[in-house]
Structures are given as C-alpha cells and as structure tokens.
Coordinates of C-alpha atoms and ligand atoms in Angstrom, one line a residue:
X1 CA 0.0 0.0 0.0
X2 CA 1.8 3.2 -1.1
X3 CA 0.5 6.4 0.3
X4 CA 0.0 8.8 -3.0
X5 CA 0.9 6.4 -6.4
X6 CA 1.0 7.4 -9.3
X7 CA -2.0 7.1 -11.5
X8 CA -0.9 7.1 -15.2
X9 CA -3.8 7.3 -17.3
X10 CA -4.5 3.5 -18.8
X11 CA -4.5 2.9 -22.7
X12 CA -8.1 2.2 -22.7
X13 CA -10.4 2.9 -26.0
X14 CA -12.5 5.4 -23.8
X15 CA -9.4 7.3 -23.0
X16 CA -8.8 7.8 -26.6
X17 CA -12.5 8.8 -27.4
X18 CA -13.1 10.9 -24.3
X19 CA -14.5 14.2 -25.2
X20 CA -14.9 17.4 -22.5
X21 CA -13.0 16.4 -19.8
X22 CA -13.9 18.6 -16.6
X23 CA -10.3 19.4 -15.2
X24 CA -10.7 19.8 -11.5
X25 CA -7.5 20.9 -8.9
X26 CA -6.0 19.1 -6.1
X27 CA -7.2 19.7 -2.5
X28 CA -4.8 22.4 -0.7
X29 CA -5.4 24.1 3.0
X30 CA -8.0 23.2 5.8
X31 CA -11.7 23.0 4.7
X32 CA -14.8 22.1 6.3
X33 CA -18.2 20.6 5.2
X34 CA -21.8 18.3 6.1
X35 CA -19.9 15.5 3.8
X36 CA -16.5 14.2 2.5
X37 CA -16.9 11.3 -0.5
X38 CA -13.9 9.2 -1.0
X39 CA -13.7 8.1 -4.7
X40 CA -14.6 9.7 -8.2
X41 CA -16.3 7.1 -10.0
X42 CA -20.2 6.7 -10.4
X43 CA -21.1 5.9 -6.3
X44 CA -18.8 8.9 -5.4
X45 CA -20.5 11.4 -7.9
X46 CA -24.0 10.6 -7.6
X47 CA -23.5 10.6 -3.9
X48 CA -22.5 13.7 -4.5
X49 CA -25.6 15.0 -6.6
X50 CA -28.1 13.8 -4.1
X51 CA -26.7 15.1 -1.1
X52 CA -26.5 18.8 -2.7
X53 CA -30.2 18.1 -3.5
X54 CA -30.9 17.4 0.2
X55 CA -29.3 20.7 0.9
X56 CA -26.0 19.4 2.7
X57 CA -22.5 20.8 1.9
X58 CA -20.3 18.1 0.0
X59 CA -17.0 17.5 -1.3
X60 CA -15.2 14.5 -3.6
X61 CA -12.1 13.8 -3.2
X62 CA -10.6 11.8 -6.0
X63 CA -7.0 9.8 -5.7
X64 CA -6.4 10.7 -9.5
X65 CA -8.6 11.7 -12.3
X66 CA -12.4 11.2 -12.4
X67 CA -13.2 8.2 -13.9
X68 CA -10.0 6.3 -13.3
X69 CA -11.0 3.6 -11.6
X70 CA -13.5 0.9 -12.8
X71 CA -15.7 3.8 -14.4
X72 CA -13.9 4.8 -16.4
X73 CA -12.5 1.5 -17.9
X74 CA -15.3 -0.9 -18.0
X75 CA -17.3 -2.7 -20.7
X76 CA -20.3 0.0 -20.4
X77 CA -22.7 -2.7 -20.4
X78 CA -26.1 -0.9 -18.9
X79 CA -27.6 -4.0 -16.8
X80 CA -30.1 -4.0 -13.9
X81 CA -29.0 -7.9 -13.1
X82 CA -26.7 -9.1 -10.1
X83 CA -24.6 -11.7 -9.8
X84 CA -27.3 -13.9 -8.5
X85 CA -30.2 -14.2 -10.7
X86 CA -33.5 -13.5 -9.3
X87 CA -34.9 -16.7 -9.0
X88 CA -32.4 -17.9 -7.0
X89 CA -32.3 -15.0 -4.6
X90 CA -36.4 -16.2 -4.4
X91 CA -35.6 -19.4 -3.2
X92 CA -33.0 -18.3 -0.7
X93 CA -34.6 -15.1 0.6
X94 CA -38.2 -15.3 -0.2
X95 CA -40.2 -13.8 -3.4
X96 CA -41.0 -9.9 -1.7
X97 CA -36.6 -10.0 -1.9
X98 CA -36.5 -10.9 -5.3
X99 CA -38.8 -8.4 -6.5
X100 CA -37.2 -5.7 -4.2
X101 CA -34.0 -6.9 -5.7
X102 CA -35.9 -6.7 -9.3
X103 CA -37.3 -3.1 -9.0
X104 CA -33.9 -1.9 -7.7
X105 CA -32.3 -3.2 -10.9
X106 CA -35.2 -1.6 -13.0
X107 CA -34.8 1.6 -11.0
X108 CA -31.0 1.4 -11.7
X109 CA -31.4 1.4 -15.5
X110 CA -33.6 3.4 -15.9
X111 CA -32.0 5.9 -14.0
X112 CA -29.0 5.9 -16.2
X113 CA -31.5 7.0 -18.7
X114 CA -32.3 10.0 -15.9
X115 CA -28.6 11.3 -15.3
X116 CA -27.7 11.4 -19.5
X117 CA -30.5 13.4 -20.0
X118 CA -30.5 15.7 -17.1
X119 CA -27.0 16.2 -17.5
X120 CA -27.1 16.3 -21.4
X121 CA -24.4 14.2 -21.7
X122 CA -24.7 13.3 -25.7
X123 CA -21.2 11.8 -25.8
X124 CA -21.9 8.9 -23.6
X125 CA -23.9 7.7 -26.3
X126 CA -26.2 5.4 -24.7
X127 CA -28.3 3.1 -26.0
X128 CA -31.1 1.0 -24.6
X129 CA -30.8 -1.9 -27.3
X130 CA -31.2 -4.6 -24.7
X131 CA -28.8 -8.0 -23.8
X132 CA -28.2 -11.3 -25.2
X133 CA -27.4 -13.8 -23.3
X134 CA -25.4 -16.3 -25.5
X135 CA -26.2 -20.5 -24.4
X136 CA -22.6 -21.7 -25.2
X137 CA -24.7 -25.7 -24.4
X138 CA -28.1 -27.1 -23.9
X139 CA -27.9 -27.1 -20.1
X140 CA -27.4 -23.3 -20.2
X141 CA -30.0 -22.7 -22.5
X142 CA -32.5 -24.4 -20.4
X143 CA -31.8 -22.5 -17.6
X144 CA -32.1 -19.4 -19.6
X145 CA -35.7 -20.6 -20.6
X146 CA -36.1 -21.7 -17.4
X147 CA -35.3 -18.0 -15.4
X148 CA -37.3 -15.6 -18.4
X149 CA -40.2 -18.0 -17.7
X150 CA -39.7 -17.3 -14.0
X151 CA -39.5 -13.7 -14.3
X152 CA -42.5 -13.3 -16.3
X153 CA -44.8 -15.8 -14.2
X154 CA -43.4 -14.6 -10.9
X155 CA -42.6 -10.8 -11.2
X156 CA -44.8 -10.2 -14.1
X157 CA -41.8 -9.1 -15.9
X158 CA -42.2 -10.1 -20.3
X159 CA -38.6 -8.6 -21.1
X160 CA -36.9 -11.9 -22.4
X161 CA -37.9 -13.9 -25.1
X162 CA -35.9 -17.1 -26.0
X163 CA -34.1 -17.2 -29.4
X164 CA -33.1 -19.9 -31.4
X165 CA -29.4 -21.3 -32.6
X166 CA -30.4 -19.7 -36.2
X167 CA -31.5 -16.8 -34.4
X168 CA -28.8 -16.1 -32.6
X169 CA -26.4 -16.4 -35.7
X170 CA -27.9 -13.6 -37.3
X171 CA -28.3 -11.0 -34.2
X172 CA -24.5 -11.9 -33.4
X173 CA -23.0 -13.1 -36.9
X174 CA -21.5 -16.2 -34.7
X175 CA -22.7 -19.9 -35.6
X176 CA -21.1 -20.6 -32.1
X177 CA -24.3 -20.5 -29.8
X178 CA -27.0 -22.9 -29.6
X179 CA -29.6 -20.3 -28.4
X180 CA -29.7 -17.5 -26.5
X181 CA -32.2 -14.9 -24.4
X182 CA -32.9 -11.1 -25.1
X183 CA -33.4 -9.1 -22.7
X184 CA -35.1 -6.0 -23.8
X185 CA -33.8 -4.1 -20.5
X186 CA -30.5 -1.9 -20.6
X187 CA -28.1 -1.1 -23.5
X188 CA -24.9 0.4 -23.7
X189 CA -22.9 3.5 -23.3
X190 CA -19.7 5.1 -23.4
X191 CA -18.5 4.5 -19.5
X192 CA -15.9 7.4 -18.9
X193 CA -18.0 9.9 -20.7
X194 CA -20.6 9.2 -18.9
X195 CA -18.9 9.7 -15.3
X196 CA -17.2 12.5 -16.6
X197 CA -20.6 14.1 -18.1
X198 CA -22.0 14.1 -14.4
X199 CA -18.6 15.8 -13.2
X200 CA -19.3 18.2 -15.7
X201 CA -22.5 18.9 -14.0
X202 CA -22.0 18.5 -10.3
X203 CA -19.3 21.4 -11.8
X204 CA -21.9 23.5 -13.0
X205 CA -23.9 23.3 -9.7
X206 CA -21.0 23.8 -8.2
X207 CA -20.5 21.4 -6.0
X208 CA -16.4 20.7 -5.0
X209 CA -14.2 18.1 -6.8
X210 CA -10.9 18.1 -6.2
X211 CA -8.8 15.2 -8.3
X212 CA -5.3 13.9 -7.5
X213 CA -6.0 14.3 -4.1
X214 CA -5.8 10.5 -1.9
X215 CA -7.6 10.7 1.2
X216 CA -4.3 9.1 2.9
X217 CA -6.3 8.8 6.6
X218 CA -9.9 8.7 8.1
X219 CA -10.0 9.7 12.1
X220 CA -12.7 10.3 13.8
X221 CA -13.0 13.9 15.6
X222 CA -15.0 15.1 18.3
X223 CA -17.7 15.8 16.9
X224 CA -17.3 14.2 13.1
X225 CA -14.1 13.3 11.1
X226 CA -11.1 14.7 10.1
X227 CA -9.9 13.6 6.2
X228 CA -6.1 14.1 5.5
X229 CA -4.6 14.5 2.3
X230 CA -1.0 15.2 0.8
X231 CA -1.7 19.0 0.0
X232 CA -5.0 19.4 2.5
X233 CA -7.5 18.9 5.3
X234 CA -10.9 18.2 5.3
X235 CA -13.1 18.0 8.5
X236 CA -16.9 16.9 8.4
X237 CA -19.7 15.7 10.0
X238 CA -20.0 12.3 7.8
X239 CA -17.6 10.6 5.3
X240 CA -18.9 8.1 2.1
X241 CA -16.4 5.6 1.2
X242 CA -17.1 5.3 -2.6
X243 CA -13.9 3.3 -3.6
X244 CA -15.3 -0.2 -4.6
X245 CA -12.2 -2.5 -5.9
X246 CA -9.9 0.6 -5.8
X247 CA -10.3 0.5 -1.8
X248 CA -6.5 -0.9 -0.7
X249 CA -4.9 2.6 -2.3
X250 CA -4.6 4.0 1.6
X251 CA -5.2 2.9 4.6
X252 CA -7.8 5.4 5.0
X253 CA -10.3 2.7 3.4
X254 CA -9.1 -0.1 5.3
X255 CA -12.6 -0.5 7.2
X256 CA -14.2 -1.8 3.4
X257 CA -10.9 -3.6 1.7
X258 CA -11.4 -6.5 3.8
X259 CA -15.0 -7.1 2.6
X260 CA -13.6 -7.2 -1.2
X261 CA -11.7 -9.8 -3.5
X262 CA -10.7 -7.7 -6.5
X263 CA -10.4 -9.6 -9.8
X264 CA -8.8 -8.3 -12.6
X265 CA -11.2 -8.0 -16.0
X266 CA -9.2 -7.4 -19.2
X267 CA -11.1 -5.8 -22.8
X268 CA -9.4 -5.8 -26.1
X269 CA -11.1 -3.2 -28.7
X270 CA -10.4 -4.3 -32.4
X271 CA -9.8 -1.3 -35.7
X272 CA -13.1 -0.2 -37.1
X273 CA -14.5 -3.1 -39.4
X274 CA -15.5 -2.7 -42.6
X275 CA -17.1 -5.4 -45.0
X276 CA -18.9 -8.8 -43.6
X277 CA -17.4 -8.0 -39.8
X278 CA -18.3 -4.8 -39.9
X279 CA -21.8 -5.1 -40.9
X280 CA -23.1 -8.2 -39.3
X281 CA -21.2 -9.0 -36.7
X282 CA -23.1 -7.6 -33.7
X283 CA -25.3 -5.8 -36.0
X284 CA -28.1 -4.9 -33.5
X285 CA -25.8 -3.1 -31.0
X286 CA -27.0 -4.9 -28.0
X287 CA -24.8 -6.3 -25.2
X288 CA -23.5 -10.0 -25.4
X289 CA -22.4 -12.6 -22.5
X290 CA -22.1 -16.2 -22.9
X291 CA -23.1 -18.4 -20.2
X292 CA -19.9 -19.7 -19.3
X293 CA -18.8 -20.0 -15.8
X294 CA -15.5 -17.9 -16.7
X295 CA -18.0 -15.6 -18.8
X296 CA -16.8 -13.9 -22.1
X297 CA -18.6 -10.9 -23.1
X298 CA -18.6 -8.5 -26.3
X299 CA -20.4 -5.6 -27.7
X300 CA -19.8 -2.6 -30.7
X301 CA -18.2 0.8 -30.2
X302 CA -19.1 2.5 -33.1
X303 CA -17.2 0.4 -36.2
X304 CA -14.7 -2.0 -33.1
X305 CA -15.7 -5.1 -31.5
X306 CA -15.0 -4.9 -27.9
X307 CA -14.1 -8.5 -26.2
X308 CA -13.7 -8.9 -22.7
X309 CA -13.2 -11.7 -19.7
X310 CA -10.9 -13.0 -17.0
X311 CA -7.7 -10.7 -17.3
X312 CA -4.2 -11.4 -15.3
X313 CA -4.2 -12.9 -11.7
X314 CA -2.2 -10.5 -9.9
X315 CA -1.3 -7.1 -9.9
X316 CA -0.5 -6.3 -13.7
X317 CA -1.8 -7.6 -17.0
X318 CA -0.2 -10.2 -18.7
X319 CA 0.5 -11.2 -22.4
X320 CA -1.0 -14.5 -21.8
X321 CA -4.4 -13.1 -20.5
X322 CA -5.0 -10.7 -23.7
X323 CA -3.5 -13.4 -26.0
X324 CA -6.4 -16.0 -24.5
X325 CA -9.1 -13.2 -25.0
X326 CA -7.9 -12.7 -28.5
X327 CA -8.1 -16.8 -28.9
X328 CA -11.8 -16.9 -27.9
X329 CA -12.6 -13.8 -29.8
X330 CA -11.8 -15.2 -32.9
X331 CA -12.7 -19.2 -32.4
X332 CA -16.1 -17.4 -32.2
X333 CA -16.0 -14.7 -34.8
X334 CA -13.2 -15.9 -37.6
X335 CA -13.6 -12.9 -39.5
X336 CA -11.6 -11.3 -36.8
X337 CA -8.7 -12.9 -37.5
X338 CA -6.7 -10.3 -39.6
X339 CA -8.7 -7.4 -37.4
X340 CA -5.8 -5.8 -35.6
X341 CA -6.2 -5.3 -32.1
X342 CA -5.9 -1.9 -31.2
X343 CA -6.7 -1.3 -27.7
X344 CA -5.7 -3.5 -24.8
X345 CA -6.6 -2.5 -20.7
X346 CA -7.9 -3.9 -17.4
X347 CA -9.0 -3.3 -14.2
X348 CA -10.2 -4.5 -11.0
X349 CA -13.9 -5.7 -10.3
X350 CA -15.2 -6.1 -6.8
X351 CA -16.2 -9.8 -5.9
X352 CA -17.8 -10.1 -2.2
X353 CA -18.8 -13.0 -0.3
X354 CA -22.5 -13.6 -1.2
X355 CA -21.6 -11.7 -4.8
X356 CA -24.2 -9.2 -3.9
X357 CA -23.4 -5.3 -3.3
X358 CA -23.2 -4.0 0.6
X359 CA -24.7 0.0 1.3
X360 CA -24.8 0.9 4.8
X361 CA -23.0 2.4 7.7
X362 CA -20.0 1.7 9.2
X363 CA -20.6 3.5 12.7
X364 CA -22.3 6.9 13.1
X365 CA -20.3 8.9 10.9
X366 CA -19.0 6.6 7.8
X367 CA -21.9 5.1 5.0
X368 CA -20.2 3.3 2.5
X369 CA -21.6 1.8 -1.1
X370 CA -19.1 -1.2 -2.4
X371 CA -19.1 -4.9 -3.8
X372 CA -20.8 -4.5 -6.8
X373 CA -19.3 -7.4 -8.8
X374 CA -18.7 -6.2 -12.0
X375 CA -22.3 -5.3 -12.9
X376 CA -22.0 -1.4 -11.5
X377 CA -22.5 0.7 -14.4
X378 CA -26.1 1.1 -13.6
X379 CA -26.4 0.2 -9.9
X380 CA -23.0 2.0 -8.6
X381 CA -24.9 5.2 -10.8
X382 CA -28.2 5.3 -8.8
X383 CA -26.7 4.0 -5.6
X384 CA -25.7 7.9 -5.1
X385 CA -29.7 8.4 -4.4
X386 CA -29.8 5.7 -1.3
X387 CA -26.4 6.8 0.3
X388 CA -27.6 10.4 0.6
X389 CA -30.7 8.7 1.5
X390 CA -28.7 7.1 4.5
X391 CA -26.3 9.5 5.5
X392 CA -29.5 11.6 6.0
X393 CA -30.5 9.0 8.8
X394 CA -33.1 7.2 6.7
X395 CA -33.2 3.4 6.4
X396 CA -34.3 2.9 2.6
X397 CA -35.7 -0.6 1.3
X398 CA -32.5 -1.9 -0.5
X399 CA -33.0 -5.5 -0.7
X400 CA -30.3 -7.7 0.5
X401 CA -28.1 -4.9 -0.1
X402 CA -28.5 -3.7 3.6
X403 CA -29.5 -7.4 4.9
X404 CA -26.1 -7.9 6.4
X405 CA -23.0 -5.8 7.6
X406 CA -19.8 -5.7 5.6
X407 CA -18.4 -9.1 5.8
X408 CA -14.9 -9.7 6.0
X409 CA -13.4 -12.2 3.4
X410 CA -12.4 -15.2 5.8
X411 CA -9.1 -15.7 3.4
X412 CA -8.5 -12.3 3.1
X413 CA -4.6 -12.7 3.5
X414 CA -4.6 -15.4 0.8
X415 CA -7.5 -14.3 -1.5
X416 CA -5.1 -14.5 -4.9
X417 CA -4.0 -17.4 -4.5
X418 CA -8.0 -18.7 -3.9
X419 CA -9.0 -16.7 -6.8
X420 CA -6.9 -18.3 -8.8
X421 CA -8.3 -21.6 -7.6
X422 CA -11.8 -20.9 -8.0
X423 CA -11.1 -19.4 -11.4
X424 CA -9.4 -22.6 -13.0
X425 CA -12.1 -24.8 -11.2
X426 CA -14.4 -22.6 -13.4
X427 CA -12.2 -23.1 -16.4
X428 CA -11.8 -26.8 -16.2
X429 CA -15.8 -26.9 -15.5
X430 CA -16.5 -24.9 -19.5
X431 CA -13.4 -26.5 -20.9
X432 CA -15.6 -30.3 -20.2
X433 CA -19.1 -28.5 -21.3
X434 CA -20.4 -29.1 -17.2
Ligands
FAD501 C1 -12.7 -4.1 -16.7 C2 -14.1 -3.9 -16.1 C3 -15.2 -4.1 -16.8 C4 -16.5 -3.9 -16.3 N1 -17.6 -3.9 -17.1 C5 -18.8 -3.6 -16.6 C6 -19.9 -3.6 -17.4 O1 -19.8 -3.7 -18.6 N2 -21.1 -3.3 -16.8 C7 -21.3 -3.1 -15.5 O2 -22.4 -2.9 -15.0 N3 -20.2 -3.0 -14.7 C8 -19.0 -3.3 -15.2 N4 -17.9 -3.2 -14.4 C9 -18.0 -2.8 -13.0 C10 -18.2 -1.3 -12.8 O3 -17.3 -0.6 -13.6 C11 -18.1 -0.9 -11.4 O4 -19.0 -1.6 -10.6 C12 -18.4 0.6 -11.1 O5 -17.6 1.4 -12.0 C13 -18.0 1.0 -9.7 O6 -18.1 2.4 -9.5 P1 -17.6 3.1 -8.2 O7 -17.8 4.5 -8.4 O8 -18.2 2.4 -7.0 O9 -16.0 2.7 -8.2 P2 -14.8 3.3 -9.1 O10 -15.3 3.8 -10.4 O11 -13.7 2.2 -9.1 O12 -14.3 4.5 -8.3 C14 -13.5 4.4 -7.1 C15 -12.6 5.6 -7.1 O13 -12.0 5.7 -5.8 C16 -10.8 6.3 -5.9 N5 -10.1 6.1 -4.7 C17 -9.6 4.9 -4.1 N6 -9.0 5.1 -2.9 C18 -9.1 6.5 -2.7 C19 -8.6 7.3 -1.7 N7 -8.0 6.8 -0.6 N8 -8.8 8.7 -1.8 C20 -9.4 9.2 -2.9 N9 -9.9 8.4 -3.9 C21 -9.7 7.1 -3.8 C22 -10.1 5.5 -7.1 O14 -9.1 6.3 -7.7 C23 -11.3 5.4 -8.0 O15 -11.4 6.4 -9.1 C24 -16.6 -3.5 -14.9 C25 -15.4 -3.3 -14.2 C26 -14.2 -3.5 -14.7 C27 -13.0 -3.2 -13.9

C-alpha cells in the first residue's frame, strides 16, 4: 500500500475517445463541510448530486482523475442484473426480496437514462438496445428458458424472449451459440463519458471536486471526522467511502478492503471493421455474455468489436491473458482474425462473499456503497440516491443490499492465490461443457 501512487492514465479505447474532460484541482489548506466522499467514479459522484439536493454541503475527493478507476475503464454494459439471478435470490430469501432486488435493478437502468438526459451528456452515447445472453450448451439454455419464464410468471416481468441457434447467428454473426435470451432491458454506453458528463455537471452546480488528491487517513473527531490529504485537510460531520475494488490505495479505506476480493477483468477493442465484420457482426448493438462460468462478453463501439473476460491474476496484465481473449474472440467470430487489435486494458472488479453489493453504515459517521461485482454501471450510478438517503439517517428498502453488515473475506490474507483456484475450477468446468 503506497501512500499517494501514481496514476498514469491507462491505454483504454475510452481514453482515446473521451471528449470534454472537466479538469478539476488538487485539495490544498484546511476546509470544512456536512460530507467528505472518497472516490470519483459513479457511487462517489452521484452521492455527490443527491446530497446537494438534500441541501448538505459536499465534497469529492478523488486519488487521481475522475473516472479512473473501474468507471472509467469498464465494458459499459447498462444492466439491472446481479450476480445472482433472481430466482435464486427467491428461493433463498423469499419472493417480496427478489422483486425488491428486481425493481432496484429496474430503477438502476432506468436511472441511467435519468442522469444522460439531465445532464445532457450526448457523448456517452447510450443506447437501450437490450442483452443477449449467448447458451454456449443445452444445459445453459434451459436455464435461460427456465429463469425468463420465472420472471415473467413470478414478477410479471415479459422482457426476455428465448431465441433460437439460427437466431442467434444472425443477431451476433457467430454460428457458435445454440440459443440464447434477449433481454429488452439496458443497453450500452460510453462508460468514462458518462462519469465525466456528471462531473461536468456537479461542476456546473458547483459542487467541489478536487482530483489527485488520496484521502491518505480517516479519524474520527469530536464531533465528526477529520480527512487528510498530501496537500490538505478536510473535516466533516460524515464521510462516504465510494472506492469499490480501488479501496487498498490508503489505509484510509481499510474498514471496506477486507470485505472485497478484487479480480482483474481485461477488454481488447479491435480497428473499425469494414465489410462482412463490420456489418453483421453484432449488428443490432445490444450487449452480449455467454453463459460460461468464466464468462466472455462482447459488444460494438461505433465500427470496433469490444471482447472482454478474466484478465491477469495478480497485480498487472499479462501477455497470456489478452492473448487467450484474442483466442476466444476469434474461435467465435473468424472474421476477426486479420482485425488488428488496437486497444488493450484492465481493471479490477469487486467480488464479495455472497456476490451481492453492501450499502450501509459503518458506525455513526461513515456510509459506504461497495461490492458491486462487475455489474456497477447502472447500480453503482443510482446508488448515489440511497447513500444520501442514508447519510440523512433514513433506512431505505434496498434488498439484501442492507440485509447484512460488511463481511470480511475469511481468506482475506490469501484471496489470490484462492482466486486463482476458484477461477481454474471454473475453467476446467467450461473446458468439459459441465
Ligand atoms: C474491466 C471492467 C469491466 C467492467 N464492465 C462492466 C460492465 O460492462 N457493466 C457493469 O455494469 N459493470 C462493469 N464493471 C463494474 C463497474 O465498472 C463498477 O462496478 C463501477 O464502476 C463501480 O463504480 P464506483 O464509483 O463504485 O468505483 P470506481 O469507479 O472504481 O471509483 C472508485 C474511485 O475511488 C478512488 N479512490 C480509491 N481510494 C481512494 C482514496 N484513498 N482517496 C481518494 N480516492 C480514492 C479511485 O481512484 C477510483 O477512481 C466493470 C469493471 C471493470 C474493472
């Protein structure tokens, strides 16, 4: 753990194609407000919208730049699904949970929806084309059957419909799928432009940001706490710890880091297509996952192919992790073959015990929103709304995302090595079609 690192900006496709980037400067001299978030991604910047709303006095304070953690390097898949499906959190918690659990995904899409147009932010370029979910075998198909037959008998909700092998070859332009289910909920988007669009407008109501600025300690004070930083102070009555996977920078996020495994997710972006690939490949603009254990996903940016999955265990990427994404890219689209890879980056996705997002307090003076296992773009974005609702001393309805308090990981001091167990379980598992 290092005090202030570094933080180059990665080599990530949104990087390249981010447009008005809100500079912001770095904290310096004593200040004093109602709230202090830690962290500049989606949970920190929403957090920050709502509590201005509710008429308290707030501040983020961002290690880097906004947007560099997981928000601004993700697969900007637009989802309202956990890692759980619903049906499953039905049996194990009841059906008033699952539809709780439901609505909060609904709520989270649609309030993506919300934020790009009250901010105006065109260049995010979202769009609600729905999700495939691509049956890589016939057991995973009939569970897909299985859970949009659920969803509409049980919660009402007529969103998927089940699509055939042929089917599926012309939505995705691959003959590798023996079915699939759409899923006319969420879409996609450009991810950094869209956390830097609602920078741009907690600018404009002029609410504080201050960027390369690590919150390097959290105390508590008399009568609230005191937030240090390399160039400055910040004393308030409550803090939000908004840091997700990035939460082992400083120690002054220790109280969350222990409830987190942090797995690396790589993306390689392909050159604009032209021809065959270009046109029908993905044609419909939707997300993709397969239903593999180790799951693949894919989607368009404009003309590229994005392809993502597991990336490096450990601390950097590795050759061997984007050369096995590029392998599965094209054994299911050969077309790619000659596309040159362009764009190559990672980052770190927050696995928790029961794979389900924790919200809540710490003690009287720290709320924190973390865990949300690599399906954040749309919850981490509207969980903003129910931390302010906390921090005001409410107690909103958020499923099992309140049910329990932050659990630590029982093999925290050895969590790599277990990931990488569990992950080649997984592997072996797909590799013999179980
Ligand atoms: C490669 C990848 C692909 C993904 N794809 C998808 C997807 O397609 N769809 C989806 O729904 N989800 C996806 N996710 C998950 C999603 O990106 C995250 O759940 C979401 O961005 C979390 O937002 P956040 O604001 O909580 O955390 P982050 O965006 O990670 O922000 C945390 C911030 O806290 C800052 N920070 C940390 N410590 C300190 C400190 N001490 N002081 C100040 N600042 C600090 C960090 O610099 C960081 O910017 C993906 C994640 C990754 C990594």
């Amino acid at each position: 753990m290092t005090a202030h690192p570094p933080f180059p900006d990665i080599a990530s496709l949104w990087q390249q194609t981010a447009t008005d980037r809100p500079v912001f400067g770095a904290l310096a001299g004593g200040h004093q407000f109602d709230v202090a978030i830690i962290g500049g991604g989606y949970t920190g910047m929403t957090t920050a919208r709502y509590l201005a709303r509710r008429g308290l006095s707030t501040v983020v304070l961002e290690a880097s730049r906004i947007g560099w953690g997981a928000s601004g390097r993700n697969g900007g898949v637009v989802s309202g699904k956990f890692r759980i499906s619903f049906s499953d959190i039905a049996s194990r918690h009841g059906l008033d949970t699952a539809r709780r659990m439901h609505d909060l995904g609904i709520e989270s899409i649609d309030h993506v929806g919300e934020l790009v147009e009250d901010y105006g932010i065109v260049a995010a370029d979202y769009r609600p084309t729905g999700s495939l979910r691509c049956a890589h075998n016939a057991v995973s198909l009939a569970s897909l059957k299985k859970e949009a037959d659920w969803l509409r008998q049980a919660l009402g909700d007529n969103a998927c419909s089940m699509l055939s092998a042929e089917e599926m070859a012309t939505e995705t332009g691959s003959r590798d799928f023996v079915g699939g289910m759409l899923n006319t909920h969420g879409g996609i988007i450009h991810p950094l432009n869209f956390v830097l669009g609602i920078a741009t407008g907690l600018k404009a109501a002029g609410i504080p940001i201050f960027e390369n600025t690590p919150v390097t300690d959290l105390r508590r004070e008399e009568s609230g706490v005191l937030l240090e930083t390399p160039g400055g102070t910040i004393t308030a009555r409550q803090a939000v710890i908004a840091t997700n996977s990035y939460s082992d920078l400083t120690k002054a996020t220790a109280a969350v880091r222990k409830a987190i495994i942090p797995f690396r997710s790589a993306m390689i972006a392909t050159e604009p297509l032209s021809g065959r690939a270009g046109s029908q490949l993905l044609a419909k603009g939707r997300s993709y996952t397969e239903t593999r254990r180790m799951m693949r996903w894919f989607r368009k940016a404009g003309d590229r192919l994005l392809y993502g999955g597991r990336g490096a265990f450990g601390k950097t990427d590795s050759e061997s992790a984007f050369a096995a994404l590029h392998k599965a890219m094209v054994r299911q689209f050969p077309e790619l073959s000659d596309a040159a890879v362009t764009h190559r980056w990672s980052g770190l996705v927050a696995m928790t015990m029961d794979s389900i997002p924790h919200v809540g307090r710490l003690d009287d003076r720290i709320v924190y929103a973390v865990g949300y296992n690599g399906t954040g773009v749309a919850l981490a974005s509207t969980m903003g709304k129910h931390v302010a609702a906390i921090v005001a001393g409410e107690n909103p309805d958020l499923g099992l995302l309140t049910s329990e308090r932050l659990k630590s990981v029982p093999f925290y001091p050895i969590r790599e090595p277990a990931v990488r167990l569990v992950a080649g379980w997984y592997q072996f598992l797909d590799a013999i079609g179980r």
